[in-house]
Amino acid sequence: MRLEDIFGTDEYLGSKNILFVGDLIQLPPVNGRPVFKKISNKLVKTKLGVANAVNIWKETVEYDELTINERQKGDETFFKMLDSVRHGCLTDETLDMLKSHVFKFQYKKNIRTWKVKEQILQFAYFLRLYRLMNGLDEFSFTDRFSWYL
């Protein structure tokens, strides 16, 4: 809808040629739907205020698939593993290989997580400032900042 408004046309995508790049079989977006799935009429009405859903993807996009994998072409085993994961077909062998690459990490008990990027950046700035003011190269987060948690 935005491109139609910007370019002053009723044509889908503002009547512009757009190149979409990506692996459409890959995992769906976090808290989202794959682009090629039909949107329910209820969702369209909620988001756009119109009554009927139109599958713009099927009506406007010409699809050409790239079939040569340049990144993993030297490792056939890894390529086959990634391809099976991509299609949602996990074998025991693939699952064992993936599990063998999981990093073991010990969490300390006073770890704090944020959902907002700005808060993380502010806290990182605070830590750098604290270190500069106190001449510290390293410090224990839980010892010096337990009051902040």
PDB file of C-alpha atoms in Angstrom, residues 48-147:
ATOM      1  CA  LEU A  48      -5.392  -2.544   6.296  1.00  0.00           C
ATOM      2  CA  GLY A  49      -9.066  -1.819   6.903  1.00  0.00           C
ATOM      3  CA  VAL A  50     -10.236  -3.570   3.721  1.00  0.00           C
ATOM      4  CA  ALA A  51     -12.514  -6.572   3.409  1.00  0.00           C
ATOM      5  CA  ASN A  52     -10.716  -9.087   1.157  1.00  0.00           C
ATOM      6  CA  ALA A  53      -7.253 -10.593   1.237  1.00  0.00           C
ATOM      7  CA  VAL A  54      -5.302 -10.650  -2.007  1.00  0.00           C
ATOM      8  CA  ASN A  55      -2.209 -12.805  -2.337  1.00  0.00           C
ATOM      9  CA  ILE A  56       0.066 -10.152  -3.827  1.00  0.00           C
ATOM     10  CA  TRP A  57       2.970 -12.597  -3.792  1.00  0.00           C
ATOM     11  CA  LYS A  58       1.285 -15.028  -6.210  1.00  0.00           C
ATOM     12  CA  GLU A  59      -0.253 -12.307  -8.372  1.00  0.00           C
ATOM     13  CA  THR A  60       2.813 -10.131  -8.905  1.00  0.00           C
ATOM     14  CA  VAL A  61       6.038 -12.053  -8.318  1.00  0.00           C
ATOM     15  CA  GLU A  62       7.911 -14.083 -10.920  1.00  0.00           C
ATOM     16  CA  TYR A  63      10.030 -16.688  -9.169  1.00  0.00           C
ATOM     17  CA  ASP A  64      13.422 -17.993 -10.322  1.00  0.00           C
ATOM     18  CA  GLU A  65      15.270 -20.411  -8.062  1.00  0.00           C
ATOM     19  CA  LEU A  66      19.043 -20.433  -7.760  1.00  0.00           C
ATOM     20  CA  THR A  67      20.147 -24.046  -7.461  1.00  0.00           C
ATOM     21  CA  ILE A  68      23.946 -23.869  -7.112  1.00  0.00           C
ATOM     22  CA  ASN A  69      25.181 -23.493  -3.549  1.00  0.00           C
ATOM     23  CA  GLU A  70      28.508 -21.678  -3.776  1.00  0.00           C
ATOM     24  CA  ARG A  71      29.072 -21.262  -0.029  1.00  0.00           C
ATOM     25  CA  GLN A  72      29.085 -24.981   0.893  1.00  0.00           C
ATOM     26  CA  LYS A  73      30.184 -26.453  -2.416  1.00  0.00           C
ATOM     27  CA  GLY A  74      33.414 -27.824  -0.909  1.00  0.00           C
ATOM     28  CA  ASP A  75      31.652 -29.782   1.861  1.00  0.00           C
ATOM     29  CA  GLU A  76      28.986 -32.100   0.468  1.00  0.00           C
ATOM     30  CA  THR A  77      28.085 -33.554   3.897  1.00  0.00           C
ATOM     31  CA  PHE A  78      27.462 -30.142   5.427  1.00  0.00           C
ATOM     32  CA  PHE A  79      25.528 -29.039   2.327  1.00  0.00           C
ATOM     33  CA  LYS A  80      23.209 -32.072   2.550  1.00  0.00           C
ATOM     34  CA  MET A  81      22.706 -31.482   6.272  1.00  0.00           C
ATOM     35  CA  LEU A  82      21.753 -27.825   5.741  1.00  0.00           C
ATOM     36  CA  ASP A  83      19.466 -28.748   2.864  1.00  0.00           C
ATOM     37  CA  SER A  84      17.625 -31.340   4.968  1.00  0.00           C
ATOM     38  CA  VAL A  85      17.188 -28.802   7.800  1.00  0.00           C
ATOM     39  CA  ARG A  86      15.965 -26.245   5.264  1.00  0.00           C
ATOM     40  CA  HIS A  87      13.254 -28.658   4.095  1.00  0.00           C
ATOM     41  CA  GLY A  88      12.316 -29.649   7.660  1.00  0.00           C
ATOM     42  CA  CYS A  89      13.585 -33.232   7.340  1.00  0.00           C
ATOM     43  CA  LEU A  90      15.865 -33.901  10.288  1.00  0.00           C
ATOM     44  CA  THR A  91      17.577 -37.279  10.337  1.00  0.00           C
ATOM     45  CA  ASP A  92      19.161 -38.684  13.490  1.00  0.00           C
ATOM     46  CA  GLU A  93      22.581 -38.176  11.901  1.00  0.00           C
ATOM     47  CA  THR A  94      21.849 -34.507  11.154  1.00  0.00           C
ATOM     48  CA  LEU A  95      20.483 -33.944  14.644  1.00  0.00           C
ATOM     49  CA  ASP A  96      23.574 -35.547  16.220  1.00  0.00           C
ATOM     50  CA  MET A  97      25.874 -33.381  14.097  1.00  0.00           C
ATOM     51  CA  LEU A  98      23.979 -30.219  15.071  1.00  0.00           C
ATOM     52  CA  LYS A  99      24.048 -31.178  18.756  1.00  0.00           C
ATOM     53  CA  SER A 100      27.807 -31.717  18.562  1.00  0.00           C
ATOM     54  CA  HIS A 101      28.228 -28.068  17.528  1.00  0.00           C
ATOM     55  CA  VAL A 102      26.263 -26.592  20.440  1.00  0.00           C
ATOM     56  CA  PHE A 103      28.392 -24.401  22.679  1.00  0.00           C
ATOM     57  CA  LYS A 104      28.237 -25.128  26.381  1.00  0.00           C
ATOM     58  CA  PHE A 105      27.885 -21.904  28.334  1.00  0.00           C
ATOM     59  CA  GLN A 106      27.579 -21.396  32.071  1.00  0.00           C
ATOM     60  CA  TYR A 107      25.210 -18.599  32.997  1.00  0.00           C
ATOM     61  CA  LYS A 108      25.976 -16.583  36.082  1.00  0.00           C
ATOM     62  CA  LYS A 109      23.051 -16.107  38.390  1.00  0.00           C
ATOM     63  CA  ASN A 110      22.665 -12.329  38.178  1.00  0.00           C
ATOM     64  CA  ILE A 111      22.444 -11.997  34.404  1.00  0.00           C
ATOM     65  CA  ARG A 112      19.918  -9.409  33.273  1.00  0.00           C
ATOM     66  CA  THR A 113      18.347  -9.347  29.844  1.00  0.00           C
ATOM     67  CA  TRP A 114      16.703  -6.508  27.974  1.00  0.00           C
ATOM     68  CA  LYS A 115      14.353  -6.493  25.064  1.00  0.00           C
ATOM     69  CA  VAL A 116      15.099  -2.953  23.992  1.00  0.00           C
ATOM     70  CA  LYS A 117      18.249  -2.238  21.984  1.00  0.00           C
ATOM     71  CA  GLU A 118      18.458   1.321  23.317  1.00  0.00           C
ATOM     72  CA  GLN A 119      18.654   0.088  26.923  1.00  0.00           C
ATOM     73  CA  ILE A 120      21.461  -2.288  25.996  1.00  0.00           C
ATOM     74  CA  LEU A 121      23.424   0.492  24.307  1.00  0.00           C
ATOM     75  CA  GLN A 122      22.889   2.812  27.288  1.00  0.00           C
ATOM     76  CA  PHE A 123      24.087   0.144  29.693  1.00  0.00           C
ATOM     77  CA  ALA A 124      27.165  -0.605  27.544  1.00  0.00           C
ATOM     78  CA  TYR A 125      27.974   3.117  27.548  1.00  0.00           C
ATOM     79  CA  PHE A 126      27.550   3.197  31.357  1.00  0.00           C
ATOM     80  CA  LEU A 127      29.951   0.264  31.772  1.00  0.00           C
ATOM     81  CA  ARG A 128      32.595   1.899  29.566  1.00  0.00           C
ATOM     82  CA  LEU A 129      32.221   5.180  31.453  1.00  0.00           C
ATOM     83  CA  TYR A 130      32.481   3.417  34.818  1.00  0.00           C
ATOM     84  CA  ARG A 131      35.650   1.619  33.725  1.00  0.00           C
ATOM     85  CA  LEU A 132      37.248   4.844  32.467  1.00  0.00           C
ATOM     86  CA  MET A 133      36.403   6.777  35.633  1.00  0.00           C
ATOM     87  CA  ASN A 134      37.778   4.041  37.885  1.00  0.00           C
ATOM     88  CA  GLY A 135      40.818   3.043  35.813  1.00  0.00           C
ATOM     89  CA  LEU A 136      39.637  -0.542  35.417  1.00  0.00           C
ATOM     90  CA  ASP A 137      40.533  -2.923  32.649  1.00  0.00           C
ATOM     91  CA  GLU A 138      38.272  -5.709  33.905  1.00  0.00           C
ATOM     92  CA  PHE A 139      35.715  -6.035  36.646  1.00  0.00           C
ATOM     93  CA  SER A 140      33.191  -8.522  37.955  1.00  0.00           C
ATOM     94  CA  PHE A 141      29.715  -7.526  36.878  1.00  0.00           C
ATOM     95  CA  THR A 142      27.981  -9.213  39.801  1.00  0.00           C
ATOM     96  CA  ASP A 143      30.351  -7.783  42.423  1.00  0.00           C
ATOM     97  CA  ARG A 144      30.291  -4.164  41.339  1.00  0.00           C
ATOM     98  CA  PHE A 145      26.801  -3.806  39.904  1.00  0.00           C
ATOM     99  CA  SER A 146      24.609  -6.032  42.060  1.00  0.00           C
ATOM    100  CA  TRP A 147      22.820  -2.881  43.247  1.00  0.00           C
TER     101      TRP A 147
END
